[in-house]
Short mmCIF file of C-alpha atoms in Angstrom, two decimals:
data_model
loop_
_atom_site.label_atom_id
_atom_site.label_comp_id
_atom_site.label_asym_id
_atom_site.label_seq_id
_atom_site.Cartn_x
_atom_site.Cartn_y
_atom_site.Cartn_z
CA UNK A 1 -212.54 143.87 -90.68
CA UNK A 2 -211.48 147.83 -91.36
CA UNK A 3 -208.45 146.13 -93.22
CA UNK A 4 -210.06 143.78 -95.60
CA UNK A 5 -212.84 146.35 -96.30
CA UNK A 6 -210.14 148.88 -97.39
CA UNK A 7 -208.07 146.05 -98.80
CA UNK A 8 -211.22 144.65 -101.03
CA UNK A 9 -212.00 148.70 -101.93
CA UNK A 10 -208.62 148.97 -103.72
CA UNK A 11 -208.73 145.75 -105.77
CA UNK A 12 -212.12 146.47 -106.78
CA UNK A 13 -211.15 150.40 -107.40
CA UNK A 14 -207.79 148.51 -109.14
CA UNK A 15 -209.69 146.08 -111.51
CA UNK A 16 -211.26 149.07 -112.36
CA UNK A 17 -208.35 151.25 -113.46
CA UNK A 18 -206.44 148.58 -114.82
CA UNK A 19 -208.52 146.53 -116.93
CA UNK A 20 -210.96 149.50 -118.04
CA UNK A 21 -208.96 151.57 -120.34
CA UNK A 22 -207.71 148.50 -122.20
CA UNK A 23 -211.39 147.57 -122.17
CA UNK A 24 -212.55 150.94 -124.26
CA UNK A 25 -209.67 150.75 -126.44
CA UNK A 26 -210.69 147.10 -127.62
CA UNK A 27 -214.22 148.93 -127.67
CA UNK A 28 -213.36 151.60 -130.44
CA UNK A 29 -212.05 148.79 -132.01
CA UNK A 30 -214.61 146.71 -131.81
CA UNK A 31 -216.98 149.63 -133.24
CA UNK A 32 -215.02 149.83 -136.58
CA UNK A 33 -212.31 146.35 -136.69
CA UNK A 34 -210.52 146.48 -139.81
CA UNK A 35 -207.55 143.44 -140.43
CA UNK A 36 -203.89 143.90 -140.75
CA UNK A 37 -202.98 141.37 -142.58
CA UNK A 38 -199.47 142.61 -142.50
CA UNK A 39 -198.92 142.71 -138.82
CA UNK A 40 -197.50 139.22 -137.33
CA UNK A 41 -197.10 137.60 -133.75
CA UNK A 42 -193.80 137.83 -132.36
CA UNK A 43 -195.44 135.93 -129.15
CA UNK A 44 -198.92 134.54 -128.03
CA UNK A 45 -199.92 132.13 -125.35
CA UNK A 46 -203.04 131.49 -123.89
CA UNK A 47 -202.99 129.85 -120.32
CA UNK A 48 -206.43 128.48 -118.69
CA UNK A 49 -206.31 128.49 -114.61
CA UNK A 50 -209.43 127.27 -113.12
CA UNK A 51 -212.88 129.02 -115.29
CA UNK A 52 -210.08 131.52 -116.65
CA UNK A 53 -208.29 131.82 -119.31
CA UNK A 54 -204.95 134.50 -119.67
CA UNK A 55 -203.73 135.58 -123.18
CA UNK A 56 -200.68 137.53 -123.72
CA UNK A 57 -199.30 138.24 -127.25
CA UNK A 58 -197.20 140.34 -128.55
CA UNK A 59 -197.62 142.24 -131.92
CA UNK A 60 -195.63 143.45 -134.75
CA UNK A 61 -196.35 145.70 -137.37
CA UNK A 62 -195.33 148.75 -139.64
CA UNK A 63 -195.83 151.99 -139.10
CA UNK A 64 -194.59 155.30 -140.53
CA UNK A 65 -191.47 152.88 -142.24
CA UNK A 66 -189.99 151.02 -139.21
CA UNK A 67 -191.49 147.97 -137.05
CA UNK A 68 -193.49 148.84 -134.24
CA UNK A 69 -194.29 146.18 -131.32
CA UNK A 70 -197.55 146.12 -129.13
CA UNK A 71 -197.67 143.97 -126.02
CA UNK A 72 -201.48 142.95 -125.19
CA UNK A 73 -202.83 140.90 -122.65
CA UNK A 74 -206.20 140.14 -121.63
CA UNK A 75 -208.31 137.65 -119.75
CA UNK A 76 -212.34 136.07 -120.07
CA UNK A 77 -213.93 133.13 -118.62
CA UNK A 78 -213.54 130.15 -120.27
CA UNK A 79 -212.95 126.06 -119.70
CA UNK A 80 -211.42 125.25 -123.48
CA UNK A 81 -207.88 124.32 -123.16
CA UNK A 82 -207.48 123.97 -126.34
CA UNK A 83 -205.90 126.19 -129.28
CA UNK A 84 -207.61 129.79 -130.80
CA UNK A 85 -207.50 130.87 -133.57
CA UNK A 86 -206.54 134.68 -133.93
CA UNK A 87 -205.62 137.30 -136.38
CA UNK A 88 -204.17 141.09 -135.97
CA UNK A 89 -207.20 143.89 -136.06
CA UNK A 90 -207.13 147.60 -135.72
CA UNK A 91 -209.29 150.56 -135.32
CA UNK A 92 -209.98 152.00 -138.41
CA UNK A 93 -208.49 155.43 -139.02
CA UNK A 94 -206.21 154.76 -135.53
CA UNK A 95 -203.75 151.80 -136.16
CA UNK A 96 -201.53 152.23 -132.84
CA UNK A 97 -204.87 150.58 -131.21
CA UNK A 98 -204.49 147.64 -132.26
CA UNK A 99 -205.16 144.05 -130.67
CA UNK A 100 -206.46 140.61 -131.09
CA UNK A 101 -209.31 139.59 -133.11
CA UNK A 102 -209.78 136.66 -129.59
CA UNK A 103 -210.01 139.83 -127.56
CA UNK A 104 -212.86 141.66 -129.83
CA UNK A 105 -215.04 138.16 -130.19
CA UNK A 106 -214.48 138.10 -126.08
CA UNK A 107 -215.34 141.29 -125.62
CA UNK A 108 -218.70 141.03 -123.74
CA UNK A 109 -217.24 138.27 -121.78
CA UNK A 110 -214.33 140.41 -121.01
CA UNK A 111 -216.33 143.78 -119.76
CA UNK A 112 -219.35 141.73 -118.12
CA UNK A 113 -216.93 139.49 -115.75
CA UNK A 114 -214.96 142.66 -115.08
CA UNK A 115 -217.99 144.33 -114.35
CA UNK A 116 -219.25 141.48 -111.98
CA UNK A 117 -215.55 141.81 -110.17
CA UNK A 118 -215.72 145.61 -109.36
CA UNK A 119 -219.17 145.82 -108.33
CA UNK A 120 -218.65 142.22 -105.86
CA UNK A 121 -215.78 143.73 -104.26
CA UNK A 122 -216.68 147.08 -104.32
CA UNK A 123 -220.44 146.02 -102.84
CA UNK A 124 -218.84 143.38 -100.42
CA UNK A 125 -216.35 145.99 -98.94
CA UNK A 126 -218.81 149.07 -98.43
CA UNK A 127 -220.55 146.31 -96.29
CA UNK A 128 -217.98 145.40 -94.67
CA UNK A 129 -216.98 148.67 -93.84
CA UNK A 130 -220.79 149.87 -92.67
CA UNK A 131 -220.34 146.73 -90.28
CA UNK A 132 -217.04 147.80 -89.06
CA UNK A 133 -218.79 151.07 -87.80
CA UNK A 134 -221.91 149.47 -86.36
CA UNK A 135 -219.59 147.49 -84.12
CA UNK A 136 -217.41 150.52 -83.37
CA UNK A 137 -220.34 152.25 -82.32
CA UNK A 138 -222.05 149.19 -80.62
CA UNK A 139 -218.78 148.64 -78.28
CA UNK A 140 -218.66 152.53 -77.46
CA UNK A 141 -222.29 152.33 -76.38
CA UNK A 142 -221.93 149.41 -74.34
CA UNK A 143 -219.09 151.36 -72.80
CA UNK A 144 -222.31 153.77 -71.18
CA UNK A 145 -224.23 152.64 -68.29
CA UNK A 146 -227.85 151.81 -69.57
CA UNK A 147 -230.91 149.64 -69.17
CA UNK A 148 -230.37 146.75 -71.36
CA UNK A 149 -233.08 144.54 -73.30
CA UNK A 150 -232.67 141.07 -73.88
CA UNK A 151 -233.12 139.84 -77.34
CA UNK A 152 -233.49 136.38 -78.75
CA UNK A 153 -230.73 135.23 -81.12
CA UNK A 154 -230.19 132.37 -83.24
CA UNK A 155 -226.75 130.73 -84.22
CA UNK A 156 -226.04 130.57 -87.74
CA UNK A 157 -222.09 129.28 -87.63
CA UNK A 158 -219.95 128.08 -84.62
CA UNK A 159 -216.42 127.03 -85.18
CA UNK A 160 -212.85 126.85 -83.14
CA UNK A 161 -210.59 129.74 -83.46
CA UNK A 162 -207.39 131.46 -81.62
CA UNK A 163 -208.39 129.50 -78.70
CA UNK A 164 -211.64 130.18 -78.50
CA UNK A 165 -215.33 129.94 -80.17
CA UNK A 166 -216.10 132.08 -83.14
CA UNK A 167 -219.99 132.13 -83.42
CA UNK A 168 -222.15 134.57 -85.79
CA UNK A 169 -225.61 134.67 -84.57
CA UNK A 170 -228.97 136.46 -86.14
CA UNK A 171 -231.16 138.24 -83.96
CA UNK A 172 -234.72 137.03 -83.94
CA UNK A 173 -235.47 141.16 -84.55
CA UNK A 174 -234.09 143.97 -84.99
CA UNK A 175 -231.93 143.28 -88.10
CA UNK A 176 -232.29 142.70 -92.03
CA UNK A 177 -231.93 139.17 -93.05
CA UNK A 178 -228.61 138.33 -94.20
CA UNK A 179 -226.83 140.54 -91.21
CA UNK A 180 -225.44 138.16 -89.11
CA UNK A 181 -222.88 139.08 -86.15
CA UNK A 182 -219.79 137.58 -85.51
CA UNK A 183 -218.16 137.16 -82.14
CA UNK A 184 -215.78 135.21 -80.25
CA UNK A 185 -215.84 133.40 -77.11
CA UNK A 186 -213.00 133.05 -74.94
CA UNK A 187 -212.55 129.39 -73.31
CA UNK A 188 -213.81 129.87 -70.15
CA UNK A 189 -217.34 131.28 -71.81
CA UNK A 190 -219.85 129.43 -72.60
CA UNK A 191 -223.00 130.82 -74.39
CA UNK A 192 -226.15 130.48 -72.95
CA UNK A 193 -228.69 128.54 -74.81
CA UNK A 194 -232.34 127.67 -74.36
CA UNK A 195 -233.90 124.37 -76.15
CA UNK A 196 -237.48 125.71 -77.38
CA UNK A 197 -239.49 122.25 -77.79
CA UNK A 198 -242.48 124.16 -79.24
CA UNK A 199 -240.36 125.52 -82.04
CA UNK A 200 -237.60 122.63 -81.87
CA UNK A 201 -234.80 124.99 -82.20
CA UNK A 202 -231.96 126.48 -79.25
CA UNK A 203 -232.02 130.01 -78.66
CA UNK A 204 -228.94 132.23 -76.96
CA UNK A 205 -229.53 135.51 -75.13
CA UNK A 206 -228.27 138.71 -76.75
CA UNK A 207 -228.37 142.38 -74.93
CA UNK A 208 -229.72 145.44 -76.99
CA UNK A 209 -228.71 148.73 -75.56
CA UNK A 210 -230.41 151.67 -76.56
CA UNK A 211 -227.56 153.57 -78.36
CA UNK A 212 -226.18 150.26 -80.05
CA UNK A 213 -226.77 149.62 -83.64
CA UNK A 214 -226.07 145.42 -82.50
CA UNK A 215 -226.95 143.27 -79.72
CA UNK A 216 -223.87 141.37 -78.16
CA UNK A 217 -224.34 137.89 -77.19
CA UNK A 218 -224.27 137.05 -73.43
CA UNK A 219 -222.15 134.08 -71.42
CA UNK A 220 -223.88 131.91 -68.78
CA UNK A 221 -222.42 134.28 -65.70
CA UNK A 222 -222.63 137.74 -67.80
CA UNK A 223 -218.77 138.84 -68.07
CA UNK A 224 -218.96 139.43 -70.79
CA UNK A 225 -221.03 143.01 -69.34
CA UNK A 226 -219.34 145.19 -66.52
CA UNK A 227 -222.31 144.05 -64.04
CA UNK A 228 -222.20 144.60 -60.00
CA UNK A 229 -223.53 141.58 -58.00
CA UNK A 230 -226.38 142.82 -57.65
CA UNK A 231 -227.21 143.65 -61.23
CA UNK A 232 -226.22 140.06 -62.22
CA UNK A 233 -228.10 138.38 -59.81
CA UNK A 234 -231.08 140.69 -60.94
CA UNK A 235 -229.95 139.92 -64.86
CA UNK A 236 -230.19 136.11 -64.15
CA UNK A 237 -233.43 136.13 -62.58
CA UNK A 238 -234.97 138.20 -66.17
CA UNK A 239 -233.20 135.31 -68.06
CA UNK A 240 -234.72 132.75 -66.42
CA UNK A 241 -238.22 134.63 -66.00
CA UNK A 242 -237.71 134.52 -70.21
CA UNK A 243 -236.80 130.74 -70.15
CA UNK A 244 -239.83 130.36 -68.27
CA UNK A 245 -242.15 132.23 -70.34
CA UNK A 246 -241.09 130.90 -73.40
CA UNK A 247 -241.25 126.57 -71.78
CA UNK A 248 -244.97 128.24 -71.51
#
């Protein structure tokens, strides 16, 4: 989880640095285009892949008595497979910045789906990494003795994986909607799940301990906790005293 979060930090951080600067050149552009009608295309190609589409041209034109050549590329959203039409545009009073009249018309579409990139990934992995320490800080804690209180879960997802059962389940409270934890169950665990007819819906046992930020999700026998005998027999007769009083 550390890994992706750093992982998704960089592209975002990436996007950022890379397709920025190109961005506010196209911008001062953009705030005062004039045509060079005397600049040509050595190379352009526009490719669509899925909802976007990837230009590339390169761009020749005089300056100061010789031939100069400008590589651009840019991307926007798009579906239109078809042909563009195109023509060579400068900044006014700065003619090394020079581009693309496709990229100035895209230029909204350019900066807002950039935009939308860097602030998913960046959002997505500073949540990621907040979960990574809430579960670092939840497995040190259950590494303390402590009096435990059962919570209520629900499961949102179960599938197969590495063997076992990956499930991510909700606690009834205690969290923000939208938090859902993710564990995995080896195959001789099985979760332990209550059928609530009032509320037509299966419940599993979690265990909240004091200094945890997350509740972990209990087996039928509890090993998934460091228990004695006597604090598991003791633990199984509160689960089914809960069982009980919810049938009621």
């Amino acid at each position: 989880m550390l890994f992706i979060s750093v992982v998704l930090g960089l592209v975002s951080i990436g996007t950022a640095v890379v397709v920025w600067p190109g961005l506010y050149a196209d911008y001062r552009i953009k705030q005062a285009p004039v045509e060079v009608p005397e600049a040509s295309l050595v190379s352009a190609e526009c490719k669509t892949k899925k909802m976007s589409v990837n230009c590339e041209a390169g761009i020749a034109y005089p300056r100061d008595g010789e031939t100069k050549i400008r590589t651009v590329d840019f991307s926007f959203f798009g579906l239109d497979k078809g042909d563009y039409e195109t023509t060579v545009v400068a900044e006014r009073g700065n003619p090394d910045n020079i581009t693309l009249s496709l990229a100035i018309d895209k230029f909204w579409n350019r900066f807002i789906g950039s935009l939308a990139i860097v602030v998913l990934l960046g959002w997505v992995s500073i949540l990621m990494g907040r979960r990574f320490i809430h579960l670092s800080a939840t497995l040190k804690a259950f590494r303390e003795p402590a009096v435990l209180q059962p919570v209520w879960a629900r499961i949102t997802m179960r599938s197969k994986k590495l063997g076992g059962n990956r499930i991510v389940y909700f606690p009834v409270t205690g969290l923000r909607k939208g938090m859902g934890i993710t564990t995995i169950f080896k195959k001789s665990e099985t979760p332990w799940m209550h059928y609530d007819p009032v509320q037509d819906e299966t419940f599993v046992l979690a265990a909240a301990h004091p200094r945890a930020r997350l509740p972990i999700m209990l087996d039928e026998n509890f090993d998934r906790l460091v228990l004695s005998d006597e604090e598991t027999h003791a633990a199984k007769a509160v689960r089914n005293e809960l069982a009980a009083r919810m049938d009621g």
